[in-house]
Short mmCIF file of C-alpha atoms in Angstrom, two decimals:
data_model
loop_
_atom_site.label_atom_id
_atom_site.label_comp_id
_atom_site.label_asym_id
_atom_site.label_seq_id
_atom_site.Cartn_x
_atom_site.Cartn_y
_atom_site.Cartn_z
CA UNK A 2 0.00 0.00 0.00
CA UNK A 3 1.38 3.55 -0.87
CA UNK A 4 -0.60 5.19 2.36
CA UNK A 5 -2.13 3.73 5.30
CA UNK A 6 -5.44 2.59 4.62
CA UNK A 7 -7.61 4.62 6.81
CA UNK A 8 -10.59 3.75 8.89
CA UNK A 9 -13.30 5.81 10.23
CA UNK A 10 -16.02 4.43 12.62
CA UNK A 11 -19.26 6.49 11.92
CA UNK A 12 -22.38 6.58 14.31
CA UNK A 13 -26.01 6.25 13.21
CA UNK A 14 -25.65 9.90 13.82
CA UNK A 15 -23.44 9.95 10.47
CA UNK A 16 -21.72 13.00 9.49
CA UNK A 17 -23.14 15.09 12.34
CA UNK A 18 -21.05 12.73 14.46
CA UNK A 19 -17.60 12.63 12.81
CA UNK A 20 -14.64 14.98 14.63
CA UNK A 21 -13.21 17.22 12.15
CA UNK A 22 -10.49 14.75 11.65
CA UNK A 23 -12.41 12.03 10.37
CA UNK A 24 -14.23 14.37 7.92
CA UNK A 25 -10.97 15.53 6.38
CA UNK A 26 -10.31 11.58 6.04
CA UNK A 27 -13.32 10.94 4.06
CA UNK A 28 -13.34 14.44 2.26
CA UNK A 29 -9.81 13.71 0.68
CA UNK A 30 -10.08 9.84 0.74
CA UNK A 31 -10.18 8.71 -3.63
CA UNK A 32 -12.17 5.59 -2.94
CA UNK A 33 -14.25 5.56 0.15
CA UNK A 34 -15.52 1.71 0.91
CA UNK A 35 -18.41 0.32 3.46
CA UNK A 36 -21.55 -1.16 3.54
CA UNK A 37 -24.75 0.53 1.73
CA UNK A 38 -25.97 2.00 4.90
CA UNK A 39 -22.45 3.47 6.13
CA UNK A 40 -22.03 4.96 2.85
CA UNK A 41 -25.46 6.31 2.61
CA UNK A 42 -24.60 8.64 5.85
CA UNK A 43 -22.34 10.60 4.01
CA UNK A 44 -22.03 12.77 0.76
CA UNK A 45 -18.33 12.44 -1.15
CA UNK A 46 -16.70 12.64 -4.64
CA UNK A 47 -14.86 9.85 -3.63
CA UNK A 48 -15.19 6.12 -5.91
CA UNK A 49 -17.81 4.28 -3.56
CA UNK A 50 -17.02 0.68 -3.00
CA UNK A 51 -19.97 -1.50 -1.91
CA UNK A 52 -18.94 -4.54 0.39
CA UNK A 53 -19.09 -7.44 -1.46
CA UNK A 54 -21.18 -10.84 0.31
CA UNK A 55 -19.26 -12.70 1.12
CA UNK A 56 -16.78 -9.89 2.57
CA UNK A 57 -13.73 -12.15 3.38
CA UNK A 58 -12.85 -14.06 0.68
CA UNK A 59 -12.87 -10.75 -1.65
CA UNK A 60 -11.32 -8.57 0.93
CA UNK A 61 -7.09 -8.97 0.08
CA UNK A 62 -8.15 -8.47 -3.94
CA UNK A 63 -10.63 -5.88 -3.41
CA UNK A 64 -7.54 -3.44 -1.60
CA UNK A 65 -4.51 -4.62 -3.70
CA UNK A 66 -6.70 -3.59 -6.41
CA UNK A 67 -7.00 0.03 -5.07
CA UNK A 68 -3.08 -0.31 -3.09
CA UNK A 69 -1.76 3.02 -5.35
CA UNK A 70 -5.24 5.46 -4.93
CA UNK A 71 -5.85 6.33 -0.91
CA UNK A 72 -8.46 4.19 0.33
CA UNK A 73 -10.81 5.06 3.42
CA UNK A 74 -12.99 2.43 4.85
CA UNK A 75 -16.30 2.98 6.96
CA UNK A 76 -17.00 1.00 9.69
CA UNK A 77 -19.58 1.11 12.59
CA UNK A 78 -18.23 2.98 15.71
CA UNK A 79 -15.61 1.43 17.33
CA UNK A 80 -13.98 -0.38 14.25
CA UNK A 81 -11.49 -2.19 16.53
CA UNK A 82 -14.45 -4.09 18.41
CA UNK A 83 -15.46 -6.63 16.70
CA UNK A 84 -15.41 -4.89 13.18
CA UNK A 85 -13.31 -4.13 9.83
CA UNK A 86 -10.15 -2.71 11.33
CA UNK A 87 -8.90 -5.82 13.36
CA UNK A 88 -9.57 -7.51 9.80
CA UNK A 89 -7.59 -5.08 8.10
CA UNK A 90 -4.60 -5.09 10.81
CA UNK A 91 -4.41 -8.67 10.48
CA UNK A 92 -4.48 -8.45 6.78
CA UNK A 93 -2.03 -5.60 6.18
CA UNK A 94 0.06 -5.46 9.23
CA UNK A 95 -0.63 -2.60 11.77
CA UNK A 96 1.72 -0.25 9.75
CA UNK A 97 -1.19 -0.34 7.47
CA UNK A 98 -3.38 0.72 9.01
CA UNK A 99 -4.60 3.94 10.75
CA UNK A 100 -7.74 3.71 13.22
CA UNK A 101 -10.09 6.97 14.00
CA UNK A 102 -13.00 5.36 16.03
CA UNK A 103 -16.12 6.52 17.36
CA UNK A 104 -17.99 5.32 20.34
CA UNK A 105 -19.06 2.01 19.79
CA UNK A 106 -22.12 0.51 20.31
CA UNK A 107 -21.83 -1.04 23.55
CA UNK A 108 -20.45 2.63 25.27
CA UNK A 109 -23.93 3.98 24.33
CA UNK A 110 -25.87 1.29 25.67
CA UNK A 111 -23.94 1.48 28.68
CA UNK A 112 -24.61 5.50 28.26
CA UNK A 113 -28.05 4.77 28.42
CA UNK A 114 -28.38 2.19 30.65
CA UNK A 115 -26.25 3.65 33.38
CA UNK A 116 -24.03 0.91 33.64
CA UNK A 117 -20.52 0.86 34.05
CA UNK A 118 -19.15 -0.62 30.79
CA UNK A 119 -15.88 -2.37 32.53
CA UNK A 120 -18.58 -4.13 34.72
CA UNK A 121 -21.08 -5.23 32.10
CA UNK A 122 -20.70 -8.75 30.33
CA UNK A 123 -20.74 -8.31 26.06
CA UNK A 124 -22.05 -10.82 23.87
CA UNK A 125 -21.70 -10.87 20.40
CA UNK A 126 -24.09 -13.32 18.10
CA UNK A 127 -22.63 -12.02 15.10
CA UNK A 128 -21.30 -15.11 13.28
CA UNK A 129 -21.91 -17.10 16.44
CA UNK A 130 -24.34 -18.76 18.00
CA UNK A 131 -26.42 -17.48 20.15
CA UNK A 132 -27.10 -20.20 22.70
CA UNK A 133 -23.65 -18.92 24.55
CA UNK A 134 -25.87 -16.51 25.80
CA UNK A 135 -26.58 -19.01 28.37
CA UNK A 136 -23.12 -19.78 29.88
CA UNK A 137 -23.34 -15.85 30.95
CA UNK A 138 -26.64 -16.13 32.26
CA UNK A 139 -26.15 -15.54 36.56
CA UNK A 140 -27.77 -13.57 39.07
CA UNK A 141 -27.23 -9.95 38.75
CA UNK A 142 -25.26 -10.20 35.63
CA UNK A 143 -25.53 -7.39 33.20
CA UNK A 144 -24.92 -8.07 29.64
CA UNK A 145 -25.56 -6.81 26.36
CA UNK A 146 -26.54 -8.70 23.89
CA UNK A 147 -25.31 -7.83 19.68
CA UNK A 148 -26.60 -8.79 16.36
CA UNK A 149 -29.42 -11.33 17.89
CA UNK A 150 -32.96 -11.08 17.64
CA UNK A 151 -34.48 -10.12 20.99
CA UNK A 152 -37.14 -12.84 20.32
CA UNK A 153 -34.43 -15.46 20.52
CA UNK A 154 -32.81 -13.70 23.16
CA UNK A 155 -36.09 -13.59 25.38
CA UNK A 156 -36.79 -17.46 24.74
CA UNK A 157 -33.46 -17.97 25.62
CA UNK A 158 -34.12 -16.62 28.76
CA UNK A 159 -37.06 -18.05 29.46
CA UNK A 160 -36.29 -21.25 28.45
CA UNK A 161 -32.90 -20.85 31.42
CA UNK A 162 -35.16 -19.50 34.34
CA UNK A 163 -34.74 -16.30 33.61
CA UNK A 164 -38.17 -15.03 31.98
CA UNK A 165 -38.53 -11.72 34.99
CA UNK A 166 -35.27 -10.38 34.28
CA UNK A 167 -35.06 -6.62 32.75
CA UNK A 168 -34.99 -6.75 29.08
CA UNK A 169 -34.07 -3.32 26.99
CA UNK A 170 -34.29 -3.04 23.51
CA UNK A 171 -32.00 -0.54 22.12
CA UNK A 172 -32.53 0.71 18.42
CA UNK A 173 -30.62 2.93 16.08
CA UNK A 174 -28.49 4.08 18.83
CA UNK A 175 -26.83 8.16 18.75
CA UNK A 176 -29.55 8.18 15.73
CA UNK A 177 -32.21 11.21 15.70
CA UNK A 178 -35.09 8.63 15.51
CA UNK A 179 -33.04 6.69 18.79
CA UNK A 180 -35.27 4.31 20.91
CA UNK A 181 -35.32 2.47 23.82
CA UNK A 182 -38.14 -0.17 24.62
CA UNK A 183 -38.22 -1.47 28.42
CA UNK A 184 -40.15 -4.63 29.69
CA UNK A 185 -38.81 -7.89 30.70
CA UNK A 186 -38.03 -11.19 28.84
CA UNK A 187 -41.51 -12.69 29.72
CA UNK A 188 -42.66 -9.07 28.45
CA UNK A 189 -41.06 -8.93 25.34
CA UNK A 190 -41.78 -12.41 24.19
CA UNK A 191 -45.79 -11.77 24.48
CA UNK A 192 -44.76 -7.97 22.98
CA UNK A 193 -43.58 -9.67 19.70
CA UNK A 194 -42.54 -6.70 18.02
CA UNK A 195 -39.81 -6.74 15.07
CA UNK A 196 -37.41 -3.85 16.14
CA UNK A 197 -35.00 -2.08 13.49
CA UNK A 198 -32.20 -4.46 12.68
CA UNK A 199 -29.88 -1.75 14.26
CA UNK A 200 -30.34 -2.70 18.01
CA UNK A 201 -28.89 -4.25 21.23
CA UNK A 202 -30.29 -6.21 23.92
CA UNK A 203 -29.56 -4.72 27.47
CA UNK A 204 -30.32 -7.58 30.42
CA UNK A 205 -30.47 -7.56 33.78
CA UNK A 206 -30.31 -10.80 35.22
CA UNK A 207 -32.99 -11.90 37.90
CA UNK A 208 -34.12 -15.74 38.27
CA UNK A 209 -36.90 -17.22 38.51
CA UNK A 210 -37.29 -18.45 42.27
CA UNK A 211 -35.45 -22.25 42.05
CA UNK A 212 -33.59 -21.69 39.04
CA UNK A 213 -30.04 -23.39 39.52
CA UNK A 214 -27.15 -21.24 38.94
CA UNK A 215 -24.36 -23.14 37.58
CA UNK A 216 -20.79 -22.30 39.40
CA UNK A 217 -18.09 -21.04 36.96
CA UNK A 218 -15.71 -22.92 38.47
CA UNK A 219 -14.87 -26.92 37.47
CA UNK A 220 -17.14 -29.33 39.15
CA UNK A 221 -20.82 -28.82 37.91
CA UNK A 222 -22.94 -31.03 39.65
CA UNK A 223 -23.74 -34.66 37.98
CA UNK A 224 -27.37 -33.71 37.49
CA UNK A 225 -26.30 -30.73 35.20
CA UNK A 226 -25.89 -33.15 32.37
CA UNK A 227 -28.34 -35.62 30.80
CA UNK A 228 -26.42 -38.40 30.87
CA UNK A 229 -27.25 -42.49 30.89
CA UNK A 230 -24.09 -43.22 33.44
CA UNK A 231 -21.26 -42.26 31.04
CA UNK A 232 -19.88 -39.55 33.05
CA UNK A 233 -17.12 -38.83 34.59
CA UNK A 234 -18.41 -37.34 38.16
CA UNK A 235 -17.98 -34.54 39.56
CA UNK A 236 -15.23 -34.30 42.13
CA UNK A 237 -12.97 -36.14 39.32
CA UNK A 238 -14.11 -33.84 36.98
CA UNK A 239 -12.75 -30.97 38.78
CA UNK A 240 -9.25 -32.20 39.56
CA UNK A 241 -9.07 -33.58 35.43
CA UNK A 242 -10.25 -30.29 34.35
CA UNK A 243 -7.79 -29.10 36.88
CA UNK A 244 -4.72 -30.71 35.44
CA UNK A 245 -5.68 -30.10 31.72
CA UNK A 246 -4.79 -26.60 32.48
CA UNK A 247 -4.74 -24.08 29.44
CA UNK A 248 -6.73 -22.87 26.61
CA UNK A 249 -6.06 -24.41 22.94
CA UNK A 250 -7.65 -27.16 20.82
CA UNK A 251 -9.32 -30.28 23.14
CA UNK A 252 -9.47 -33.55 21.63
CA UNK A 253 -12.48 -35.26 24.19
CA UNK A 254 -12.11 -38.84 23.46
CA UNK A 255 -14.92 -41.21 24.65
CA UNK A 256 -16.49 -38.00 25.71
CA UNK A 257 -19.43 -39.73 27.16
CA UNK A 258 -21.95 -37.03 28.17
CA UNK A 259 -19.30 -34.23 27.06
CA UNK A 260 -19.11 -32.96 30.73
CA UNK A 261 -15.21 -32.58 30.26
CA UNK A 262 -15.24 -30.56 26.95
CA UNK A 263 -18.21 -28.46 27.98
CA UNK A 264 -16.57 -27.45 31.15
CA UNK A 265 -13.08 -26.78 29.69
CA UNK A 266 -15.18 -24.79 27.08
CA UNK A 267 -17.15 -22.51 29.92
CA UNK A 268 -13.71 -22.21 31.90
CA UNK A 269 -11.76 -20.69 28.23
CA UNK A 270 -14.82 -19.74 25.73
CA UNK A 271 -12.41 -18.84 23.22
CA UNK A 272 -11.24 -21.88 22.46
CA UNK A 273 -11.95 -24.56 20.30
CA UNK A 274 -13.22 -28.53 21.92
CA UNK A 275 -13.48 -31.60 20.30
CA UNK A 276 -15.50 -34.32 21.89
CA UNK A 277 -15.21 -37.82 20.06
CA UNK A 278 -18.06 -40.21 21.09
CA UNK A 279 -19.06 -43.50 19.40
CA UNK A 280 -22.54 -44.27 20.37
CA UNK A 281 -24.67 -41.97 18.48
CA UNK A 282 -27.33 -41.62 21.17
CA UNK A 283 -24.48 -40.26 23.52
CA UNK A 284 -23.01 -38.02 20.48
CA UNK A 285 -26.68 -36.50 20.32
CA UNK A 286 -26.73 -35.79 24.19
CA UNK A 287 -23.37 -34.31 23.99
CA UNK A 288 -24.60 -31.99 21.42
CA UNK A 289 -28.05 -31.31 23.35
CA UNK A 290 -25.67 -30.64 27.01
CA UNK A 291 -23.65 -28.26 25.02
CA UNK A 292 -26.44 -25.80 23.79
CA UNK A 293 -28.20 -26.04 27.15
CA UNK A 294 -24.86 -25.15 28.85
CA UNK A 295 -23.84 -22.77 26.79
CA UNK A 296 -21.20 -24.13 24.89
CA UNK A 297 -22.85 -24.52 21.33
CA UNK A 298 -19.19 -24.41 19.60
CA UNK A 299 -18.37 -27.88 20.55
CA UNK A 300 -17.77 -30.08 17.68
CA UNK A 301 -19.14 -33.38 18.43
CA UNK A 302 -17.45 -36.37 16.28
CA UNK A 303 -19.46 -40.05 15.94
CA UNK A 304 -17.33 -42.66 15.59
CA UNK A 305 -14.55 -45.20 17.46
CA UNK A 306 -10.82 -43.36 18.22
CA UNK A 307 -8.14 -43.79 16.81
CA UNK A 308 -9.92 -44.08 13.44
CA UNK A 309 -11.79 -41.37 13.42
CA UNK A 310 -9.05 -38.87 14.96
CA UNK A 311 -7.24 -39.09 11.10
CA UNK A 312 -9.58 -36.10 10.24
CA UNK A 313 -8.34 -33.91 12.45
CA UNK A 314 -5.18 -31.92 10.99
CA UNK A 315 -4.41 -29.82 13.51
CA UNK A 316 -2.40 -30.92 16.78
CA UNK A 317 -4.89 -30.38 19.97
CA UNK A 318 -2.50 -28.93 22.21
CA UNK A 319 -4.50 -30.71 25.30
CA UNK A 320 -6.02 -34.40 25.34
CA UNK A 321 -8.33 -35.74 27.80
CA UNK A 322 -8.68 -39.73 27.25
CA UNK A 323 -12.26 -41.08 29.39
CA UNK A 324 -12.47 -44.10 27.44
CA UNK A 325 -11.02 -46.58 25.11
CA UNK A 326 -7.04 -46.82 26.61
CA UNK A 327 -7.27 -50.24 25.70
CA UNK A 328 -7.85 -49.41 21.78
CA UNK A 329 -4.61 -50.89 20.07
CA UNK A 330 -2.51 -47.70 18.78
CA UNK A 331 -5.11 -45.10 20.28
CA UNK A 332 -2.38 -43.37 23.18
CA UNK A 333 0.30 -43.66 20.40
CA UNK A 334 -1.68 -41.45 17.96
CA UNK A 335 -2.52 -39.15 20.97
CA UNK A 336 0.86 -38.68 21.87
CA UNK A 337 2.07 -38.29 18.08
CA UNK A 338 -0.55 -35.64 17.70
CA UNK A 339 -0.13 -33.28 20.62
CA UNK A 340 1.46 -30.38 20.24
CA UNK A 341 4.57 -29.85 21.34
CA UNK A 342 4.14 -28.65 24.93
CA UNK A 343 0.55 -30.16 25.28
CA UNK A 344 -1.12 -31.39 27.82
CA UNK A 345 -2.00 -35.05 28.27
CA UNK A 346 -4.53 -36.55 30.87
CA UNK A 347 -6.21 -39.89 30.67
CA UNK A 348 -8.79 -41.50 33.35
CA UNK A 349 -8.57 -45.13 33.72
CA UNK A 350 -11.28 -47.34 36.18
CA UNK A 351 -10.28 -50.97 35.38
CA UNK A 352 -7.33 -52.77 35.70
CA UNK A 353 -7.04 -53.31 32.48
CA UNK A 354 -7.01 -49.53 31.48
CA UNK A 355 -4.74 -49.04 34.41
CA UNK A 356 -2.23 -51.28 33.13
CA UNK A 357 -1.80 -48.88 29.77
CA UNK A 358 -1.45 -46.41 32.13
CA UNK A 359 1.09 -47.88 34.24
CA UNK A 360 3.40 -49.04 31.05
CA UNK A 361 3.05 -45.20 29.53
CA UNK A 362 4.05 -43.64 32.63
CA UNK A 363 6.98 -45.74 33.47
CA UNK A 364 8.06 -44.62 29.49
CA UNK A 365 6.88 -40.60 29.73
CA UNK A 366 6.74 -40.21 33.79
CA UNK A 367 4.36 -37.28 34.57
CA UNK A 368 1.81 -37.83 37.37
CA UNK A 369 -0.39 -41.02 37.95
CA UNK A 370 -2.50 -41.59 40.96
CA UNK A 371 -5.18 -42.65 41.96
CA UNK A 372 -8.17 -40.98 43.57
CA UNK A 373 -10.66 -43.17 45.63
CA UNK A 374 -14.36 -40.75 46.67
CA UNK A 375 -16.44 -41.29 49.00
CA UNK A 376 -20.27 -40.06 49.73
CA UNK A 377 -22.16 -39.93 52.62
CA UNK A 378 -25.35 -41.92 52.22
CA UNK A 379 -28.23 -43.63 54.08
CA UNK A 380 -28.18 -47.02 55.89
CA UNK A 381 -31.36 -47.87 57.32
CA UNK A 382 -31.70 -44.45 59.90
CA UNK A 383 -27.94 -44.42 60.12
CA UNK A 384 -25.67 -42.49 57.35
CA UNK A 385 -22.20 -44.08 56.19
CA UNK A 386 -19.78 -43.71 53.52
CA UNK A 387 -20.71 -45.48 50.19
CA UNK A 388 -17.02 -45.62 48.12
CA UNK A 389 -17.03 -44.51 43.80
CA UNK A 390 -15.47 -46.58 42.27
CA UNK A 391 -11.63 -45.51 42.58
CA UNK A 392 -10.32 -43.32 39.31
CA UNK A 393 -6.32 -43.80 38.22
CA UNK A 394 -5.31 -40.53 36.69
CA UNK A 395 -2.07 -40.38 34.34
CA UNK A 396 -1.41 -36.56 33.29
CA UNK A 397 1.55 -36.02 31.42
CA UNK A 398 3.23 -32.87 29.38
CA UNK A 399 4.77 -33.30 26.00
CA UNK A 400 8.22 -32.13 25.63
CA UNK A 401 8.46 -28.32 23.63
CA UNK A 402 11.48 -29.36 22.23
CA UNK A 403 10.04 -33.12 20.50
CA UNK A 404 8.90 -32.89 17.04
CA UNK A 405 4.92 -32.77 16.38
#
């Protein structure tokens, strides 16, 4: 590029909004390029450049084709939050690129809400789905809710226990024709009124009296999950999930009712988690736990590991192993695959299973014990200890310096 390609963030105020600087930057700009209702709010002699659909794929042609005339891209308030210019910076390189933002949308809902905006929770359902909404969803949470329909956002709510809470609808925000719609989730959803598609969803969150709040922290109770037995419980849940550690790529093998991958998903929602599961009914649960949960970007995979892991190009750099350690070759795969530096951690209940475990760790070393639970329970109109059945934990870290 012979000059930085510049990018303005524009209100629904348009124009009227703009500092003097980011007229000038439009005003001299020779091709000026947004979508048809950024461009609309202003008035230039500059080339206008419609986004293309899909935006992506044409992006890298559509500025090398423009790289010698300056360029000046519109983008909706903030374009650093969640718009163009992080797409740009990645493409071009920050000495690309020069940023003059407006507010974004989220510091005038929090304007109008009268919320502070470090202490509000944001949730953005463009290109994802929306049923994360309910990993967010506790008592006296405030969030705000982007690019969603507030219909799907109030059966959401309803659907969690949370039908009473405070539900704003927010439309054209900083706009002249600006409006703000108050009721509650329960409210809205009888309302059933189609706002403009320029709008955010402001909730407060209030439960319904003997709605369950899930903990953040590892260890959701068993009865979280709809499961048929395949699960591994809670208190070994929490130390596995506590020894898989960091964020990355999770392979979940013999994922049973997902409960690992789900949780490791709500404890690092920006990552990506596999769960591989070969009964189909269980795969279906998994998938069903996930949405409920509020993990809906779990990829669920049907079919028997090894095998089925061959589809998977890109090294998980943690593995969680629940079932299956007696599969010929499946450990040696896992291991071949990790990333260097991964994490490794595989739960073993029979002595067969504890025997691969045994014969790996006296190869790799790590950690193996074994962790025996206990719960207090009834005996005629008495209470005693009824013992789990003991789990043998191997957790192991891949060398950074091996090859993958």
């Amino acid at each position: 590029m012979t000059a930085p390609v510049v990018v303005v963030g524009i209100g629904a105020d348009g124009w009227d909004g703009l500092s003097p600087a980011a007229r000038r930057e439009i005003e001299t700009a020779e091709v000026l390029m947004g979508s048809a209702r950024q461009l609309a709010l202003v008035s230039t002699s500059a080339e206008q450049i419609t986004w293309p659909s899909p935006l992506l794929p044409a992006l890298p042609g559509l500025l090398a084709g423009y790289r010698d005339r300056r360029i000046c891209v519109l983008a909706s308030g903030d374009p650093m939050f969640h718009g163009i210019g992080s797409t740009l910076v990645r493409i071009l390189g920050p000495e690309n690129v020069r940023i003059l933002p407006s507010p974004s949308s989220v510091s005038l809902a929090c304007a109008r809400m009268g919320w502070p905006v470090e202490r509000t929770h944001v949730i953005s359902a463009v290109g994802r789905p929306l049923a994360t909404l309910n990993a967010a969803l506790r008592p006296g949470e405030r969030l705000l809710i982007l690019g969603a329909d507030p219909a799907r956002v109030a059966t959401i709510l309803i659907n969690a226990g949370y039908g009473e809470s405070p539900f704003s609808v927010l439309e054209l925000l900083g706009a002249p024709d600006e409006q703000l719609r108050h009721t509650t989730a329960n409210g809205w959803a009888i309302w059933g009124d189609t706002p403009d598609p320029l709008n955010i969803v402001a909730v407060e969150c209030f439960p319904d009296p003997g709605t369950p709040t899930p903990p953040r922290v590892p260890g959701l109770p068993d009865e979280t999950f709809d499961h048929d037995g395949q699960l591994t419980k809670r208190e070994v849940r929490a130390v596995t999930l506590g020894l898989l550690g960091t964020d990355g790529i999770l392979w979940d093998i013999g994922a049973g009712a997902g409960s690992i991958a789900i949780e490791w998903l709500r404890a690092h929602p920006a990552a990506t988690a596999i769960a591989i599961e070969r009964d189909p009914a269980r795969a279906t649960r998994i998938t069903r736990n996930a949405e409920t949960l509020g993990t809906p970007t779990l990829r669920v995979l049907t079919g028997t590991a090894p095998d089925v892991l061959a589809a998977l190009t890109t090294p998980p750099t943690t593995i969680f192993i629940g079932g299956g350690l007696t599969t010929p070759g499946l450990l040696d795969h896992c291991w071949s695959s990790l990333h260097p530096g991964g994490r490794l951690v595989a739960n073993a209940v029979t002595l067969e299973s504890e025997a691969v475990l045994s014969t790996w760790y006296g190869h790799l070393g790590g950690d193996l014990f074994r962790l025996s639970i206990n719960r207090a329970a009834p005996i005629g109109d008495f209470t005693t200890w009824r013992p789990q059945l003991p789990v043998t934990i191997w957790s192991v870290t891949k060398p950074s310096e091996e090859p993958r």
